[in-house]
Short mmCIF file of C-alpha atoms in Angstrom, two decimals:
data_model
loop_
_atom_site.label_atom_id
_atom_site.label_comp_id
_atom_site.label_asym_id
_atom_site.label_seq_id
_atom_site.Cartn_x
_atom_site.Cartn_y
_atom_site.Cartn_z
CA UNK I 1 68.24 62.82 63.65
CA UNK I 2 64.95 61.13 64.52
CA UNK I 3 65.23 57.43 63.72
CA UNK I 4 62.06 55.69 62.49
CA UNK I 5 61.78 51.93 63.01
CA UNK I 6 58.99 49.85 61.49
CA UNK I 7 57.84 46.35 62.33
CA UNK I 8 57.52 43.87 60.86
CA UNK I 9 59.76 44.13 57.78
CA UNK I 10 57.29 42.01 55.84
CA UNK I 11 53.78 40.79 56.40
CA UNK I 12 51.48 38.31 54.65
CA UNK I 13 47.75 38.65 55.28
CA UNK I 14 44.75 36.88 53.76
CA UNK I 15 42.31 38.85 51.62
CA UNK I 16 39.65 40.44 53.78
CA UNK I 17 41.72 40.14 56.94
CA UNK I 18 43.29 42.91 59.02
CA UNK I 19 46.86 44.10 58.47
CA UNK I 20 48.73 46.02 61.15
CA UNK I 21 52.05 47.81 60.73
CA UNK I 22 53.92 49.47 63.57
CA UNK I 23 56.27 52.44 63.62
CA UNK I 24 58.37 53.83 66.44
CA UNK I 25 60.24 57.12 66.49
CA UNK I 26 63.39 57.67 68.55
CA UNK I 27 61.95 60.96 69.82
CA UNK I 28 58.44 62.28 70.24
CA UNK I 29 56.94 63.83 67.10
CA UNK I 30 54.08 65.48 69.01
CA UNK I 31 54.06 69.22 68.29
CA UNK I 32 53.04 70.89 71.55
CA UNK I 33 51.75 74.09 69.93
CA UNK I 34 48.87 72.31 68.17
CA UNK I 35 48.88 68.86 69.85
CA UNK I 36 49.42 67.17 66.49
CA UNK I 37 51.72 64.25 65.77
CA UNK I 38 53.83 65.01 62.71
CA UNK I 39 53.77 61.41 61.49
CA UNK I 40 52.73 60.28 58.02
CA UNK I 41 52.13 56.94 56.30
CA UNK I 42 52.79 56.24 52.63
CA UNK I 43 52.05 53.41 50.25
CA UNK I 44 54.49 52.65 47.44
CA UNK I 45 53.90 50.34 44.50
CA UNK I 46 56.64 49.29 42.06
CA UNK I 47 57.75 52.03 39.69
CA UNK I 48 55.71 54.71 41.49
CA UNK I 49 56.51 57.42 44.02
CA UNK I 50 55.18 56.98 47.54
CA UNK I 51 51.52 57.94 47.93
CA UNK I 52 50.39 59.80 51.03
CA UNK I 53 47.78 57.85 52.99
CA UNK I 54 47.74 59.32 56.49
CA UNK I 55 49.04 62.56 58.00
CA UNK I 56 48.98 63.87 61.56
CA UNK I 57 49.18 60.18 62.52
CA UNK I 58 45.46 59.60 62.05
CA UNK I 59 44.05 61.94 59.38
CA UNK I 60 43.22 60.20 56.14
CA UNK I 61 44.31 61.95 52.95
CA UNK I 62 41.51 62.85 50.55
CA UNK I 63 40.57 59.92 48.33
CA UNK I 64 42.16 57.24 50.52
CA UNK I 65 39.74 54.36 51.27
CA UNK I 66 38.42 54.27 54.83
CA UNK I 67 39.83 50.78 55.38
CA UNK I 68 43.13 52.59 56.02
CA UNK I 69 43.48 54.11 59.47
CA UNK I 70 46.29 55.44 61.62
CA UNK I 71 46.66 55.67 65.37
CA UNK I 72 49.18 56.41 68.08
CA UNK I 73 50.90 59.37 69.67
CA UNK I 74 54.29 60.51 70.83
CA UNK I 75 56.65 57.79 69.67
CA UNK I 76 54.46 54.77 68.85
CA UNK I 77 52.18 54.57 65.84
CA UNK I 78 50.16 52.02 63.91
CA UNK I 79 48.77 51.76 60.40
CA UNK I 80 45.81 49.41 60.10
CA UNK I 81 44.17 48.09 56.96
CA UNK I 82 40.85 46.74 58.20
CA UNK I 83 40.05 44.40 55.31
CA UNK I 84 42.92 43.68 52.93
CA UNK I 85 42.24 44.06 49.23
CA UNK I 86 44.43 42.77 46.41
CA UNK I 87 45.33 46.33 45.40
CA UNK I 88 46.83 46.97 48.85
CA UNK I 89 49.89 44.85 48.04
CA UNK I 90 52.71 47.38 48.36
CA UNK I 91 55.48 48.62 50.61
CA UNK I 92 54.36 50.94 53.42
CA UNK I 93 56.51 53.62 55.01
CA UNK I 94 56.12 55.83 58.03
CA UNK I 95 57.79 59.24 58.07
CA UNK I 96 58.28 61.99 60.61
CA UNK I 97 57.93 65.58 59.48
CA UNK I 98 58.34 67.06 62.95
CA UNK I 99 61.72 68.47 62.02
CA UNK I 100 64.42 68.22 59.43
CA UNK I 101 66.10 66.06 58.44
CA UNK I 102 62.81 64.39 57.62
CA UNK I 103 63.25 60.65 58.08
CA UNK I 104 61.47 57.50 56.94
CA UNK I 105 61.10 54.03 58.31
CA UNK I 106 62.75 51.18 56.45
CA UNK I 107 59.46 50.02 54.97
CA UNK I 108 57.11 47.07 55.48
CA UNK I 109 56.33 44.83 52.53
CA UNK I 110 52.70 43.69 52.56
CA UNK I 111 51.71 40.59 50.60
CA UNK I 112 48.70 38.36 50.20
CA UNK I 113 48.77 35.08 52.10
CA UNK O 1 45.75 69.90 41.18
CA UNK O 2 49.48 70.15 41.84
CA UNK O 3 51.78 68.31 39.47
CA UNK O 4 55.54 67.91 39.63
CA UNK O 5 57.41 66.94 36.45
CA UNK O 6 61.02 65.86 36.76
CA UNK O 7 63.66 65.99 34.04
CA UNK O 8 67.35 65.29 33.75
CA UNK O 9 69.87 62.66 32.68
CA UNK O 10 69.70 59.10 33.87
CA UNK O 11 73.43 58.46 33.66
CA UNK O 12 76.20 60.47 35.28
CA UNK O 13 79.91 59.69 35.35
CA UNK O 14 81.77 59.41 38.66
CA UNK O 15 83.18 62.73 39.96
CA UNK O 16 80.76 64.71 37.77
CA UNK O 17 77.64 66.67 38.75
CA UNK O 18 74.14 65.25 38.91
CA UNK O 19 71.58 67.86 37.78
CA UNK O 20 67.80 67.42 37.92
CA UNK O 21 64.88 69.81 37.53
CA UNK O 22 61.36 69.68 38.94
CA UNK O 23 58.74 71.76 37.11
CA UNK O 24 55.73 72.79 39.20
CA UNK O 25 52.16 73.26 37.98
CA UNK O 26 49.18 74.09 40.15
CA UNK O 27 51.29 75.84 42.81
CA UNK O 28 54.14 78.33 43.00
CA UNK O 29 57.75 77.76 43.93
CA UNK O 30 57.43 81.13 45.71
CA UNK O 31 54.51 79.95 47.84
CA UNK O 32 54.61 81.24 51.41
CA UNK O 33 53.39 77.92 52.80
CA UNK O 34 54.99 75.19 50.66
CA UNK O 35 58.51 73.80 50.69
CA UNK O 36 60.11 72.04 47.75
CA UNK O 37 62.13 68.97 48.52
CA UNK O 38 64.46 66.43 46.94
CA UNK O 39 64.37 62.84 48.18
CA UNK O 40 66.19 59.78 46.88
CA UNK O 41 65.60 56.07 47.22
CA UNK O 42 68.06 53.23 46.95
CA UNK O 43 68.10 49.63 48.21
CA UNK O 44 71.00 50.41 50.56
CA UNK O 45 69.75 53.73 51.99
CA UNK O 46 65.98 53.45 51.65
CA UNK O 47 64.13 56.78 51.36
CA UNK O 48 66.52 59.61 52.15
CA UNK O 49 65.57 63.28 52.36
CA UNK O 50 68.28 65.41 50.73
CA UNK O 51 67.12 68.96 51.21
CA UNK O 52 64.59 71.67 50.46
CA UNK O 53 64.08 75.23 49.35
CA UNK O 54 61.28 77.52 50.45
CA UNK O 55 60.25 81.19 50.44
CA UNK O 56 59.19 83.06 53.56
CA UNK O 57 59.79 86.68 52.60
CA UNK O 58 63.23 85.50 51.53
CA UNK O 59 64.65 82.24 50.23
CA UNK O 60 65.83 79.51 52.57
CA UNK O 61 67.62 76.23 51.93
CA UNK O 62 68.17 73.27 54.21
CA UNK O 63 70.30 70.26 53.40
CA UNK O 64 70.93 66.84 54.88
CA UNK O 65 74.28 66.64 56.67
CA UNK O 66 75.34 63.62 54.61
CA UNK O 67 75.33 65.63 51.36
CA UNK O 68 75.65 69.19 52.65
CA UNK O 69 79.10 69.77 51.16
CA UNK O 70 78.00 68.62 47.70
CA UNK O 71 74.39 69.73 47.22
CA UNK O 72 72.67 72.84 45.91
CA UNK O 73 68.92 73.30 45.54
CA UNK O 74 67.85 76.39 43.62
CA UNK O 75 64.45 77.87 42.85
CA UNK O 76 63.75 79.32 39.42
CA UNK O 77 60.82 81.69 39.72
CA UNK O 78 60.78 82.56 36.02
CA UNK O 79 60.04 78.93 35.12
CA UNK O 80 58.24 77.96 38.35
CA UNK O 81 60.61 75.09 39.03
CA UNK O 82 63.46 74.08 41.28
CA UNK O 83 66.63 72.15 40.70
CA UNK O 84 69.02 69.75 42.36
CA UNK O 85 72.76 69.73 41.81
CA UNK O 86 74.88 67.08 43.49
CA UNK O 87 78.60 67.41 42.92
CA UNK O 88 81.40 64.84 42.91
CA UNK O 89 79.07 61.88 42.58
CA UNK O 90 80.13 58.30 43.26
CA UNK O 91 78.35 55.00 42.57
CA UNK O 92 76.82 55.32 46.07
CA UNK O 93 74.72 58.21 44.69
CA UNK O 94 72.96 55.82 42.32
CA UNK O 95 69.28 56.04 43.25
CA UNK O 96 65.82 57.04 42.15
CA UNK O 97 65.51 60.77 42.78
CA UNK O 98 62.14 62.34 43.60
CA UNK O 99 61.00 65.91 44.07
CA UNK O 100 58.12 66.50 46.48
CA UNK O 101 56.09 69.27 48.14
CA UNK O 102 55.35 69.67 51.81
CA UNK O 103 54.09 72.39 54.14
CA UNK O 104 55.21 72.26 57.76
CA UNK O 105 53.17 75.34 58.70
CA UNK O 106 50.02 73.59 57.46
CA UNK O 107 51.02 70.26 58.95
CA UNK O 108 51.35 68.67 55.54
CA UNK O 109 53.93 65.97 54.76
CA UNK O 110 54.99 65.10 51.23
CA UNK O 111 51.62 65.29 49.51
CA UNK O 112 52.71 65.68 45.90
CA UNK O 113 55.63 63.86 44.29
CA UNK O 114 57.38 63.86 40.96
CA UNK O 115 57.46 60.67 38.96
CA UNK O 116 61.03 59.84 39.96
CA UNK O 117 64.17 59.51 37.83
CA UNK O 118 66.64 56.66 38.16
CA UNK O 119 70.11 58.17 38.11
CA UNK O 120 72.96 55.73 37.65
CA UNK O 121 76.51 56.81 38.44
CA UNK O 122 78.82 54.82 36.22
CA UNK O 123 81.66 55.34 33.80
#
């Protein structure tokens, strides 16, 4: 199985400041046939299912604010929130969909400082 | 707009079978591009993919090794839904269960999710 490891486990950032969350996969999730990284980022708020933010490591899902961005390739990835808003308080997960079993990181809890 | 609506009991006794259903609107369980997944979430295990069913000229199922001996995921084309059965449950199966859609061929991860159902295994 591909193991996904996020850092940090929790993060406190001031409103308007940048938040950065890292994710590492135990194997590359770069699909050679299309040169796409099969890595997604989700946001989860209490009592809700995870919401897709980013797919292919850096493509923003429709309707997701442009303050959310993803980067990285191969095994190392980053989710950046450029200017933290109050509504961004949530737990964030990375996930590989390169192959089954699909696996998730342990989550990063983002709070307001 | 795709919507997934989950239904099923929130309490199951140990050793019995957990059964949940996910009704699909806005897409087809027989889609040639989508796959229909079950995922659970618990404090001890985090988000855990359990398995999926999908149609590519015939039906396929894939299951996580950890539950492979106990799980069945079935499509129901007449009702455009799919189901999860997990046999011989123990308290460790207590979790919020989600259904979700993805499409590997289109490079799509879990883009639509059901609302989630908390299933508690307890006598």
